Amino acid sequence: MRHRHRYLIAALLVLATPVFAGAQEPDAPAPRTLVVTGTGEATMKPDLAIASFTVLRSAETARAALDQANAAMSEVTAGMRQFGAEDRDLQTSGFSIVPQYRYDNQRPDGVQTPPAIVGYEVRNTLAVRVRDIAKLGEILDRAVTLGVNQGGDISFDVAEPRKARDAARRKAVADAAATAAVLAEAAGVTLGPVREISEDLGVIPPMPLNRSMKMMAAEAAPSVVPVETGENIFSVSVRMIYDIRD
């Protein structure tokens, strides 16, 4: 009896196999699509600036160099607040204490001794967000007077860039749609709905001012430092995938 049960189960499995195989549907054909990209740009005049000011001081000891740098940076920070900078607009972006070496340590017998520390340099860098760009030239000039002797990098930004970015988006989508229409016509196919769309944002700022603070002050003396803001360029790239109708 036990053997008969085994044969019966095996027979049922054999009979069931074609049923499961028949239930599998063939793979659906891959959809026909057209992939295009489009770009768009919009410009906007900056209304924010970020300036970088560095105080560099040297002394025989690290303590003396640090004290001098601290005193100078305190004056710079106070001066920035006088121009309307708030706490949120002031940020220490760099600080370093670097020993200075003398390498020409040759004894009378010609033997070269290891380098000797002869002093220390302290650098303290302050990033200042300037919300009133009309005051930027005056701020640069004042920073040098207060003790800044290195730095001078400036970048420009826009507080509310949404309007420019939306304009760039519309241009990018229109550019991609125009490209898709031309390609479909040339290929003799009909475009269907958009299956997928994605974007890539970018901002191309004007070239930053990157000259030494002393040079800028010398060029501008006795007036304030001349500053040109230019325009920021907001660029958008979109990728669109269209269905192709049969």
XYZ file of N, CA and C in Angstrom:
738
model
N 0.840 -1.221 0.000
C 0.000 0.000 0.000
C 0.863 1.254 0.000
N 1.945 1.189 0.781
C 2.828 2.351 0.847
C 3.434 2.649 -0.507
N 3.816 1.623 -1.267
C 4.406 1.853 -2.586
C 3.387 2.464 -3.534
N 2.131 2.025 -3.434
C 1.086 2.580 -4.313
C 0.899 4.074 -4.052
N 0.993 4.512 -2.803
C 0.884 5.938 -2.479
C 2.028 6.733 -3.103
N 3.214 6.168 -3.065
C 4.366 6.874 -3.666
C 4.166 7.054 -5.159
N 3.703 5.997 -5.835
C 3.497 6.111 -7.288
C 2.414 7.133 -7.599
N 1.386 7.189 -6.764
C 0.289 8.133 -6.995
C 0.768 9.564 -6.854
N 1.565 9.858 -5.851
C 2.111 11.222 -5.659
C 3.000 11.610 -6.820
N 3.860 10.710 -7.267
C 4.751 10.996 -8.395
C 3.955 11.283 -9.649
N 2.888 10.533 -9.876
C 2.067 10.757 -11.067
C 1.392 12.110 -11.023
N 0.928 12.516 -9.847
C 0.292 13.833 -9.719
C 1.275 14.950 -10.005
N 2.508 14.803 -9.553
C 3.533 15.818 -9.812
C 3.834 15.925 -11.294
N 3.927 14.822 -11.966
C 4.195 14.837 -13.405
C 3.069 15.503 -14.147
N 1.827 15.201 -13.762
C 0.676 15.808 -14.426
C 0.581 17.294 -14.136
N 1.035 17.724 -12.937
C 0.917 19.139 -12.555
C 1.958 20.000 -13.237
N 3.084 19.447 -13.617
C 4.168 20.246 -14.186
C 3.755 21.011 -15.428
N 3.098 20.421 -16.414
C 2.693 21.193 -17.599
C 1.716 22.305 -17.254
N 0.918 22.111 -16.201
C -0.043 23.156 -15.827
C 0.676 24.409 -15.408
N 1.740 24.274 -14.542
C 2.499 25.436 -14.092
C 3.283 26.057 -15.229
N 3.832 25.256 -16.083
C 4.603 25.787 -17.209
C 3.701 26.575 -18.135
N 2.469 26.065 -18.325
C 1.555 26.763 -19.212
C 1.085 28.078 -18.642
N 1.165 28.234 -17.296
C 0.711 29.479 -16.672
C 1.695 30.618 -16.882
N 2.963 30.356 -17.229
C 3.958 31.400 -17.437
C 3.686 32.138 -18.738
N 3.629 33.453 -18.616
C 3.382 34.278 -19.800
C 4.708 34.663 -20.453
N 4.726 34.797 -21.738
C 5.960 35.225 -22.402
C 6.314 36.658 -21.999
N 7.621 36.994 -21.999
C 8.087 38.334 -21.642
C 7.491 39.378 -22.583
N 7.002 40.481 -21.968
C 6.443 41.564 -22.777
C 7.572 42.296 -23.494
N 7.343 42.746 -24.697
C 8.401 43.470 -25.417
C 8.753 44.772 -24.707
N 10.018 45.143 -24.745
C 10.475 46.381 -24.105
C 9.825 47.577 -24.794
N 9.407 48.593 -24.018
C 8.780 49.763 -24.638
C 9.772 50.523 -25.514
N 9.253 51.082 -26.570
C 10.084 51.901 -27.460
C 10.097 53.328 -26.907
N 11.293 53.858 -26.675
C 11.418 55.180 -26.064
C 12.418 56.042 -26.835
N 12.307 57.334 -26.594
C 13.246 58.302 -27.152
C 13.787 59.127 -25.990
N 15.103 59.174 -25.837
C 15.748 59.892 -24.739
C 16.412 61.149 -25.287
N 16.085 62.300 -24.691
C 16.662 63.577 -25.132
C 17.096 64.372 -23.911
N 17.969 65.335 -24.142
C 18.387 66.268 -23.097
C 18.164 67.696 -23.604
N 17.963 68.586 -22.662
C 17.785 69.996 -23.004
C 18.460 70.869 -21.957
N 18.881 72.050 -22.341
C 19.536 72.978 -21.423
C 18.845 74.334 -21.470
N 18.916 75.022 -20.352
C 18.342 76.356 -20.270
C 19.134 77.204 -19.297
N 19.203 78.502 -19.559
C 19.933 79.427 -18.699
C 19.090 80.652 -18.405
N 19.313 81.227 -17.217
C 18.682 82.482 -16.835
C 19.674 83.246 -15.969
N 19.661 84.546 -16.038
C 20.604 85.367 -15.293
C 19.879 86.181 -14.231
N 20.627 86.522 -13.191
C 20.088 87.372 -12.121
C 21.242 88.123 -11.483
N 21.017 89.376 -11.190
C 22.051 90.189 -10.572
C 22.215 89.782 -9.113
N 23.444 89.541 -8.651
C 23.652 89.121 -7.263
C 23.213 90.199 -6.277
N 22.738 89.756 -5.131
C 22.408 90.688 -4.059
C 23.082 90.299 -2.751
N 24.008 89.345 -2.810
C 24.802 88.931 -1.659
C 26.251 88.762 -2.087
N 27.163 89.005 -1.161
C 28.581 88.761 -1.419
C 29.197 88.120 -0.185
N 30.152 87.239 -0.408
C 30.905 86.631 0.683
C 32.379 86.951 0.459
N 32.950 87.701 1.390
C 34.345 88.114 1.300
C 35.164 87.364 2.341
N 36.386 87.052 1.983
C 37.283 86.309 2.873
C 38.437 87.212 3.280
N 38.605 87.434 4.583
C 39.650 88.297 5.120
C 40.572 87.485 6.014
N 41.879 87.614 5.807
C 42.863 86.889 6.607
C 43.798 87.856 7.304
N 44.000 87.602 8.580
C 44.990 88.333 9.369
C 46.198 87.418 9.533
N 47.347 87.853 9.075
C 48.592 87.086 9.178
C 49.571 87.860 10.056
N 50.040 87.207 11.106
C 50.993 87.839 12.009
C 52.134 86.874 12.291
N 53.355 87.431 12.400
C 54.559 86.634 12.663
C 55.252 87.160 13.915
N 55.821 86.239 14.675
C 56.570 86.615 15.874
C 57.530 85.483 16.222
N 58.422 85.746 17.185
C 59.401 84.735 17.572
C 58.749 83.551 18.274
N 57.651 83.798 18.988
C 56.961 82.715 19.687
C 55.532 82.603 19.176
N 54.981 81.412 19.343
C 53.595 81.197 18.917
C 52.643 82.066 19.734
N 52.944 82.227 21.007
C 52.092 83.034 21.870
C 52.029 84.482 21.402
N 53.177 85.036 21.063
C 53.213 86.430 20.625
C 52.497 86.592 19.288
N 52.705 85.661 18.365
C 52.037 85.738 17.067
C 50.531 85.600 17.226
N 50.100 84.717 18.123
C 48.669 84.529 18.345
C 48.043 85.765 18.970
N 48.727 86.364 19.935
C 48.190 87.569 20.571
C 48.007 88.691 19.550
N 48.980 88.861 18.665
C 48.877 89.905 17.647
C 47.737 89.620 16.681
N 47.601 88.366 16.274
C 46.527 88.004 15.342
C 45.163 88.168 16.000
N 45.062 87.774 17.274
C 43.789 87.915 17.986
C 43.366 89.378 18.084
N 44.310 90.238 18.406
C 43.995 91.660 18.542
C 43.538 92.242 17.199
N 44.228 91.869 16.132
C 43.862 92.400 14.816
C 42.500 91.873 14.371
N 42.244 90.568 14.555
C 40.975 90.008 14.117
C 39.813 90.546 14.935
N 40.043 90.839 16.204
C 38.984 91.440 17.019
C 38.568 92.791 16.453
N 39.534 93.561 15.998
C 39.220 94.857 15.393
C 38.492 94.683 14.063
N 38.924 93.696 13.284
C 38.259 93.439 12.000
C 36.807 93.031 12.226
N 36.581 92.131 13.159
C 35.219 91.670 13.443
C 34.344 92.814 13.929
N 34.877 93.648 14.834
C 34.109 94.793 15.312
C 33.794 95.753 14.175
N 34.753 95.929 13.273
C 34.516 96.811 12.126
C 33.441 96.284 11.196
N 33.394 94.976 11.006
C 32.353 94.395 10.159
C 30.964 94.590 10.780
N 30.892 94.500 12.087
C 29.610 94.718 12.753
C 29.163 96.172 12.612
N 30.109 97.087 12.579
C 29.758 98.486 12.373
C 29.140 98.716 10.996
N 29.471 97.840 10.051
C 28.890 97.941 8.712
C 27.574 97.174 8.603
N 27.085 96.663 9.713
C 25.792 95.991 9.698
C 25.842 94.486 9.683
N 27.031 93.880 9.748
C 27.122 92.419 9.760
C 26.579 91.879 11.072
N 25.731 90.857 10.978
C 25.191 90.209 12.159
C 26.038 88.980 12.502
N 25.750 88.378 13.661
C 26.513 87.198 14.061
C 26.421 86.098 13.012
N 25.257 85.939 12.381
C 25.082 84.892 11.378
C 25.884 85.164 10.110
N 26.347 86.398 9.946
C 27.098 86.772 8.748
C 28.603 86.632 8.927
N 29.062 86.288 10.117
C 30.492 86.196 10.408
C 30.844 84.754 10.759
N 31.840 84.213 10.068
C 32.223 82.816 10.301
C 33.723 82.653 10.118
N 34.377 82.077 11.135
C 35.800 81.762 11.008
C 35.947 80.583 10.056
N 36.636 80.805 8.961
C 36.745 79.763 7.933
C 38.132 79.143 7.852
N 39.061 79.635 8.662
C 40.401 79.059 8.644
C 41.240 79.586 9.788
N 42.087 78.706 10.332
C 42.997 79.118 11.400
C 44.195 78.187 11.382
N 45.392 78.754 11.507
C 46.589 77.914 11.506
C 47.717 78.599 12.266
N 48.552 77.764 12.901
C 49.804 78.210 13.528
C 50.916 77.402 12.877
N 51.819 78.080 12.186
C 52.841 77.396 11.402
C 54.229 77.850 11.853
N 55.084 76.926 12.256
C 56.456 77.311 12.619
C 57.248 77.718 11.383
N 58.146 78.647 11.554
C 59.032 79.097 10.484
C 60.436 78.559 10.755
N 61.053 77.958 9.740
C 62.346 77.294 9.919
C 63.468 78.036 9.195
N 64.655 77.867 9.743
C 65.859 78.318 9.043
C 66.624 77.065 8.624
N 66.955 76.986 7.336
C 67.550 75.765 6.793
C 69.057 75.888 6.529
N 69.620 77.086 6.611
C 71.048 77.266 6.323
C 71.863 77.105 7.611
N 71.710 75.934 8.227
C 72.381 75.675 9.501
C 73.629 74.815 9.280
N 74.642 75.412 8.735
C 75.879 74.675 8.448
C 76.955 75.084 9.442
N 77.542 74.072 10.093
C 78.592 74.333 11.065
C 79.901 74.657 10.350
N 80.849 75.205 11.089
C 82.149 75.524 10.454
C 82.838 74.324 9.824
N 82.557 73.112 10.348
C 83.192 71.927 9.767
C 82.453 71.406 8.542
N 81.375 72.136 8.121
C 80.657 71.753 6.917
C 79.491 70.829 7.143
N 79.246 70.400 8.352
C 78.143 69.501 8.642
C 76.837 70.304 8.722
N 75.830 69.821 8.011
C 74.521 70.483 8.004
C 73.695 69.989 9.181
N 73.263 70.912 10.027
C 72.433 70.550 11.174
C 70.962 70.631 10.812
N 70.092 69.993 11.595
C 68.654 70.035 11.292
C 68.123 71.461 11.275
N 67.015 71.694 10.537
C 66.422 73.041 10.504
C 66.051 73.498 11.909
N 66.161 74.790 12.137
C 65.853 75.368 13.449
C 64.634 76.275 13.319
N 63.757 76.214 14.318
C 62.585 77.090 14.339
C 63.030 78.490 14.745
N 62.689 79.463 13.914
C 63.076 80.847 14.190
C 61.870 81.742 14.470
N 60.663 81.221 14.315
C 59.489 82.036 14.576
C 58.224 81.266 14.233
N 57.105 81.964 14.347
C 55.807 81.357 14.079
C 54.924 82.331 13.304
N 54.090 81.773 12.440
C 53.076 82.542 11.730
C 51.696 82.065 12.150
N 50.809 83.006 12.406
C 49.429 82.688 12.747
C 48.531 83.314 11.698
N 47.649 82.491 11.121
C 46.665 82.962 10.155
C 45.260 82.730 10.710
N 44.464 83.763 10.674
C 43.063 83.666 11.090
C 42.214 84.254 9.963
N 41.324 83.447 9.410
C 40.526 83.867 8.253
C 39.071 84.000 8.651
N 38.486 85.115 8.270
C 37.085 85.406 8.569
C 36.307 85.538 7.269
N 35.219 84.766 7.150
C 34.308 84.894 6.012
C 33.164 85.809 6.428
N 32.913 86.834 5.614
C 31.896 87.829 5.933
C 30.842 87.830 4.837
N 29.592 87.624 5.208
C 28.491 87.716 4.259
C 28.001 89.165 4.231
N 28.099 89.771 3.071
C 27.709 91.174 2.899
C 26.340 91.200 2.235
N 25.339 91.707 2.953
C 23.977 91.731 2.433
C 23.663 93.015 1.672
N 24.458 94.027 1.885
C 24.308 95.285 1.145
C 25.529 95.438 0.252
N 25.405 94.959 -1.000
C 26.563 94.943 -1.901
C 27.075 96.353 -2.182
N 26.213 97.344 -2.061
C 26.652 98.718 -2.306
C 27.768 99.128 -1.341
N 27.866 98.451 -0.199
C 28.892 98.779 0.790
C 30.136 97.913 0.649
N 30.153 96.990 -0.315
C 31.244 96.028 -0.401
C 32.595 96.694 -0.597
N 32.696 97.639 -1.510
C 33.972 98.320 -1.735
C 34.470 99.023 -0.480
N 33.569 99.665 0.228
C 33.945 100.338 1.468
C 34.379 99.338 2.529
N 33.724 98.195 2.567
C 34.091 97.166 3.532
C 35.479 96.612 3.241
N 35.788 96.374 1.983
C 37.122 95.891 1.614
C 38.194 96.884 2.023
N 37.942 98.144 1.756
C 38.907 99.182 2.106
C 39.098 99.254 3.620
N 38.000 99.179 4.348
C 38.061 99.258 5.804
C 38.779 98.056 6.394
N 38.603 96.889 5.810
C 39.244 95.682 6.322
C 40.758 95.807 6.313
N 41.311 96.395 5.255
C 42.766 96.587 5.184
C 43.223 97.558 6.260
N 42.465 98.622 6.451
C 42.813 99.597 7.484
C 42.821 98.964 8.871
N 41.924 98.005 9.083
C 41.806 97.372 10.396
C 42.866 96.301 10.639
N 43.607 95.914 9.610
C 44.698 94.966 9.831
C 44.704 93.743 8.947
N 43.749 93.604 8.046
C 43.763 92.461 7.127
C 44.919 92.625 6.147
N 45.731 91.593 6.005
C 46.878 91.680 5.096
C 47.025 90.450 4.205
N 45.969 89.651 4.112
C 45.978 88.509 3.199
C 44.537 88.140 2.884
N 44.352 87.469 1.761
C 43.000 87.055 1.371
C 42.442 87.963 0.303
N 41.131 88.182 0.353
C 40.492 89.041 -0.639
C 39.600 88.292 -1.603
N 39.420 86.978 -1.417
C 38.518 86.233 -2.302
C 37.079 86.693 -2.083
N 36.354 86.857 -3.176
C 34.965 87.308 -3.110
C 34.123 86.420 -4.007
N 32.977 85.993 -3.514
C 32.006 85.279 -4.334
C 30.661 85.976 -4.198
N 29.870 85.904 -5.260
C 28.572 86.568 -5.271
C 27.455 85.526 -5.337
N 26.324 85.848 -4.707
C 25.218 84.903 -4.646
C 23.903 85.673 -4.732
N 22.834 84.906 -4.851
C 21.484 85.472 -4.931
C 20.676 84.917 -3.773
N 20.024 85.794 -3.020
C 19.262 85.371 -1.849
C 18.037 84.548 -2.245
N 17.345 84.948 -3.292
C 16.135 84.265 -3.745
C 16.299 83.863 -5.207
N 16.933 82.710 -5.475
C 17.214 82.316 -6.857
C 16.079 81.581 -7.557
N 14.942 81.366 -6.868
C 13.887 80.505 -7.424
C 13.376 81.015 -8.771
N 13.187 82.317 -8.881
C 12.642 82.868 -10.118
C 13.555 82.572 -11.305
N 14.859 82.761 -11.108
C 15.806 82.494 -12.191
C 15.881 81.008 -12.512
N 15.860 80.169 -11.493
C 15.937 78.733 -11.729
C 14.691 78.219 -12.456
N 13.519 78.742 -12.092
C 12.301 78.315 -12.777
C 12.329 78.729 -14.247
N 12.849 79.927 -14.507
C 12.971 80.364 -15.903
C 13.919 79.461 -16.675
N 15.019 79.061 -16.036
C 15.966 78.156 -16.694
C 15.340 76.779 -16.910
N 14.527 76.338 -15.967
C 13.849 75.040 -16.115
C 12.920 75.046 -17.341
N 12.141 76.106 -17.454
C 11.208 76.183 -18.590
C 11.976 76.147 -19.921
N 13.070 76.863 -19.987
C 13.862 76.871 -21.220
C 14.455 75.491 -21.500
N 14.888 74.810 -20.447
C 15.491 73.490 -20.631
C 14.458 72.476 -21.127
N 13.261 72.501 -20.548
C 12.213 71.580 -20.986
C 11.800 71.876 -22.418
N 11.668 73.172 -22.737
C 11.308 73.545 -24.111
C 12.385 73.094 -25.097
N 13.639 73.203 -24.696
C 14.739 72.780 -25.558
C 14.692 71.270 -25.773
N 14.445 70.512 -24.706
C 14.370 69.052 -24.842
C 13.176 68.640 -25.694
N 12.032 69.299 -25.495
C 10.844 68.962 -26.278
C 11.058 69.259 -27.763
N 11.716 70.372 -28.060
C 11.991 70.701 -29.460
C 12.919 69.678 -30.093
N 13.908 69.263 -29.343
C 14.832 68.240 -29.853
C 14.103 66.923 -30.107
N 13.229 66.533 -29.183
C 12.477 65.291 -29.352
C 11.583 65.347 -30.581
N 10.944 66.501 -30.822
C 10.061 66.632 -31.977
C 10.831 66.484 -33.284
N 12.026 67.101 -33.338
C 12.842 67.014 -34.556
C 13.297 65.578 -34.792
N 13.760 64.911 -33.736
C 14.238 63.539 -33.886
C 13.110 62.597 -34.283
N 11.936 62.774 -33.699
C 10.804 61.906 -34.040
C 10.390 62.105 -35.501
N 10.363 63.360 -35.935
C 10.001 63.633 -37.333
C 11.014 63.023 -38.289
N 12.304 63.181 -37.950
C 13.351 62.639 -38.822
C 13.310 61.116 -38.871
N 12.928 60.500 -37.749
C 12.881 59.040 -37.698
C 11.554 58.478 -38.182
N 10.580 59.336 -38.433
C 9.296 58.870 -38.910
C 8.473 58.154 -37.863
N 8.587 58.589 -36.612
C 7.811 57.961 -35.537
C 6.963 59.044 -34.863
N 6.013 58.591 -34.053
C 5.128 59.507 -33.335
C 5.446 59.463 -31.847
N 5.595 60.640 -31.254
C 5.915 60.706 -29.826
C 4.679 60.413 -28.985
N 4.902 59.677 -27.920
C 3.864 59.460 -26.931
C 4.091 60.371 -25.730
N 3.493 60.044 -24.595
C 3.667 60.871 -23.402
C 5.082 60.768 -22.836
N 5.415 61.736 -21.968
C 6.715 61.715 -21.296
C 6.688 60.630 -20.234
N 7.634 59.713 -20.319
C 7.716 58.607 -19.359
C 8.519 59.005 -18.121
N 9.547 59.826 -18.301
C 10.433 60.182 -17.179
C 11.101 61.514 -17.478
N 11.338 62.305 -16.424
C 12.042 63.568 -16.567
C 12.867 63.822 -15.315
N 14.098 64.288 -15.489
C 14.979 64.610 -14.365
C 15.778 65.848 -14.724
N 16.321 66.513 -13.706
C 17.051 67.755 -13.941
C 18.365 67.778 -13.187
N 19.258 68.650 -13.652
C 20.548 68.875 -13.019
C 20.760 70.371 -12.945
N 20.867 70.902 -11.719
C 21.005 72.344 -11.527
C 22.468 72.736 -11.475
N 22.747 73.957 -11.914
C 24.094 74.501 -11.810
C 24.054 76.010 -11.755
N 25.052 76.596 -11.112
C 25.164 78.056 -11.045
C 26.551 78.437 -11.516
N 26.621 79.343 -12.480
C 27.890 79.844 -12.980
C 28.042 81.276 -12.487
N 28.821 81.480 -11.422
C 28.942 82.838 -10.883
C 29.912 83.667 -11.703
N 29.879 84.992 -11.532
C 30.901 85.807 -12.167
C 32.270 85.469 -11.608
N 33.320 85.776 -12.341
C 34.665 85.469 -11.875
C 34.928 86.210 -10.577
N 35.406 85.503 -9.515
C 35.646 86.173 -8.244
C 36.857 87.077 -8.309
N 36.820 88.125 -7.476
C 37.989 88.963 -7.311
C 38.979 88.192 -6.468
N 40.212 88.087 -6.917
C 41.188 87.274 -6.198
C 42.549 87.944 -6.259
N 42.591 89.111 -5.682
C 43.839 89.842 -5.623
C 44.152 90.134 -4.162
N 45.426 90.447 -3.877
C 45.785 90.722 -2.492
C 45.076 91.973 -2.017
N 44.765 92.017 -0.743
C 44.058 93.151 -0.175
C 44.884 94.435 -0.304
N 46.186 94.322 -0.136
C 47.023 95.517 -0.241
C 46.989 96.078 -1.660
N 47.001 95.189 -2.658
C 46.958 95.638 -4.044
C 45.650 96.357 -4.325
N 44.528 95.791 -3.841
C 43.237 96.426 -4.068
C 43.170 97.774 -3.384
N 43.709 97.848 -2.174
C 43.667 99.119 -1.463
C 44.526 100.166 -2.161
N 45.687 99.741 -2.684
C 46.565 100.690 -3.371
C 45.918 101.219 -4.644
N 45.219 100.341 -5.360
C 44.561 100.767 -6.593
C 43.411 101.724 -6.302
N 42.746 101.517 -5.184
C 41.555 102.303 -4.893
C 41.842 103.559 -4.088
N 42.983 103.628 -3.402
C 43.268 104.781 -2.549
C 43.237 106.068 -3.372
N 42.691 107.188 -2.738
C 42.131 107.214 -1.396
C 40.653 106.854 -1.351
N 40.047 106.473 -2.470
C 38.628 106.108 -2.481
C 38.480 104.642 -2.119
N 37.223 104.151 -2.119
C 36.981 102.761 -1.770
C 37.353 101.851 -2.930
N 37.412 100.542 -2.616
C 37.783 99.553 -3.631
C 36.664 99.437 -4.669
N 36.972 99.559 -5.961
C 35.927 99.391 -6.978
C 35.516 97.929 -7.085
N 34.208 97.683 -7.162
C 33.673 96.324 -7.229
C 32.627 96.253 -8.331
N 32.729 95.225 -9.165
C 31.734 94.960 -10.209
C 31.084 93.611 -9.907
N 29.768 93.591 -9.791
C 29.078 92.362 -9.402
C 28.725 91.455 -10.574
N 28.534 92.032 -11.767
C 28.141 91.204 -12.900
C 26.798 90.531 -12.669
N 26.606 89.372 -13.282
C 25.379 88.597 -13.119
C 25.710 87.131 -12.889
N 24.928 86.486 -12.064
C 25.037 85.037 -11.895
C 24.204 84.345 -12.976
N 24.741 83.280 -13.533
C 24.049 82.504 -14.551
C 23.560 81.198 -13.931
N 22.267 80.986 -13.951
C 21.677 79.741 -13.443
C 21.395 78.835 -14.640
N 22.009 77.688 -14.645
C 21.842 76.749 -15.752
C 21.140 75.492 -15.270
N 20.280 74.963 -16.120
C 19.539 73.736 -15.825
C 19.650 72.796 -17.019
N 19.899 71.530 -16.736
C 19.921 70.499 -17.757
C 18.855 69.462 -17.400
N 18.020 69.129 -18.349
C 16.971 68.136 -18.098
C 17.143 66.951 -19.034
N 16.730 65.798 -18.556
C 16.735 64.555 -19.339
C 15.307 64.045 -19.394
N 14.801 63.880 -20.596
C 13.412 63.473 -20.773
C 13.346 62.195 -21.595
N 12.461 61.298 -21.183
C 12.251 60.042 -21.908
C 10.808 60.007 -22.398
N 10.641 59.931 -23.705
C 9.321 59.867 -24.333
C 9.018 58.435 -24.751
N 7.744 58.083 -24.664
C 7.287 56.846 -25.299
C 7.144 57.080 -26.803
N 7.415 56.047 -27.566
C 7.203 56.117 -29.001
C 5.962 55.267 -29.316
N 4.974 55.908 -29.927
C 3.751 55.186 -30.272
C 3.968 54.326 -31.506
N 3.243 53.218 -31.557
C 3.364 52.328 -32.721
C 2.716 52.975 -33.945
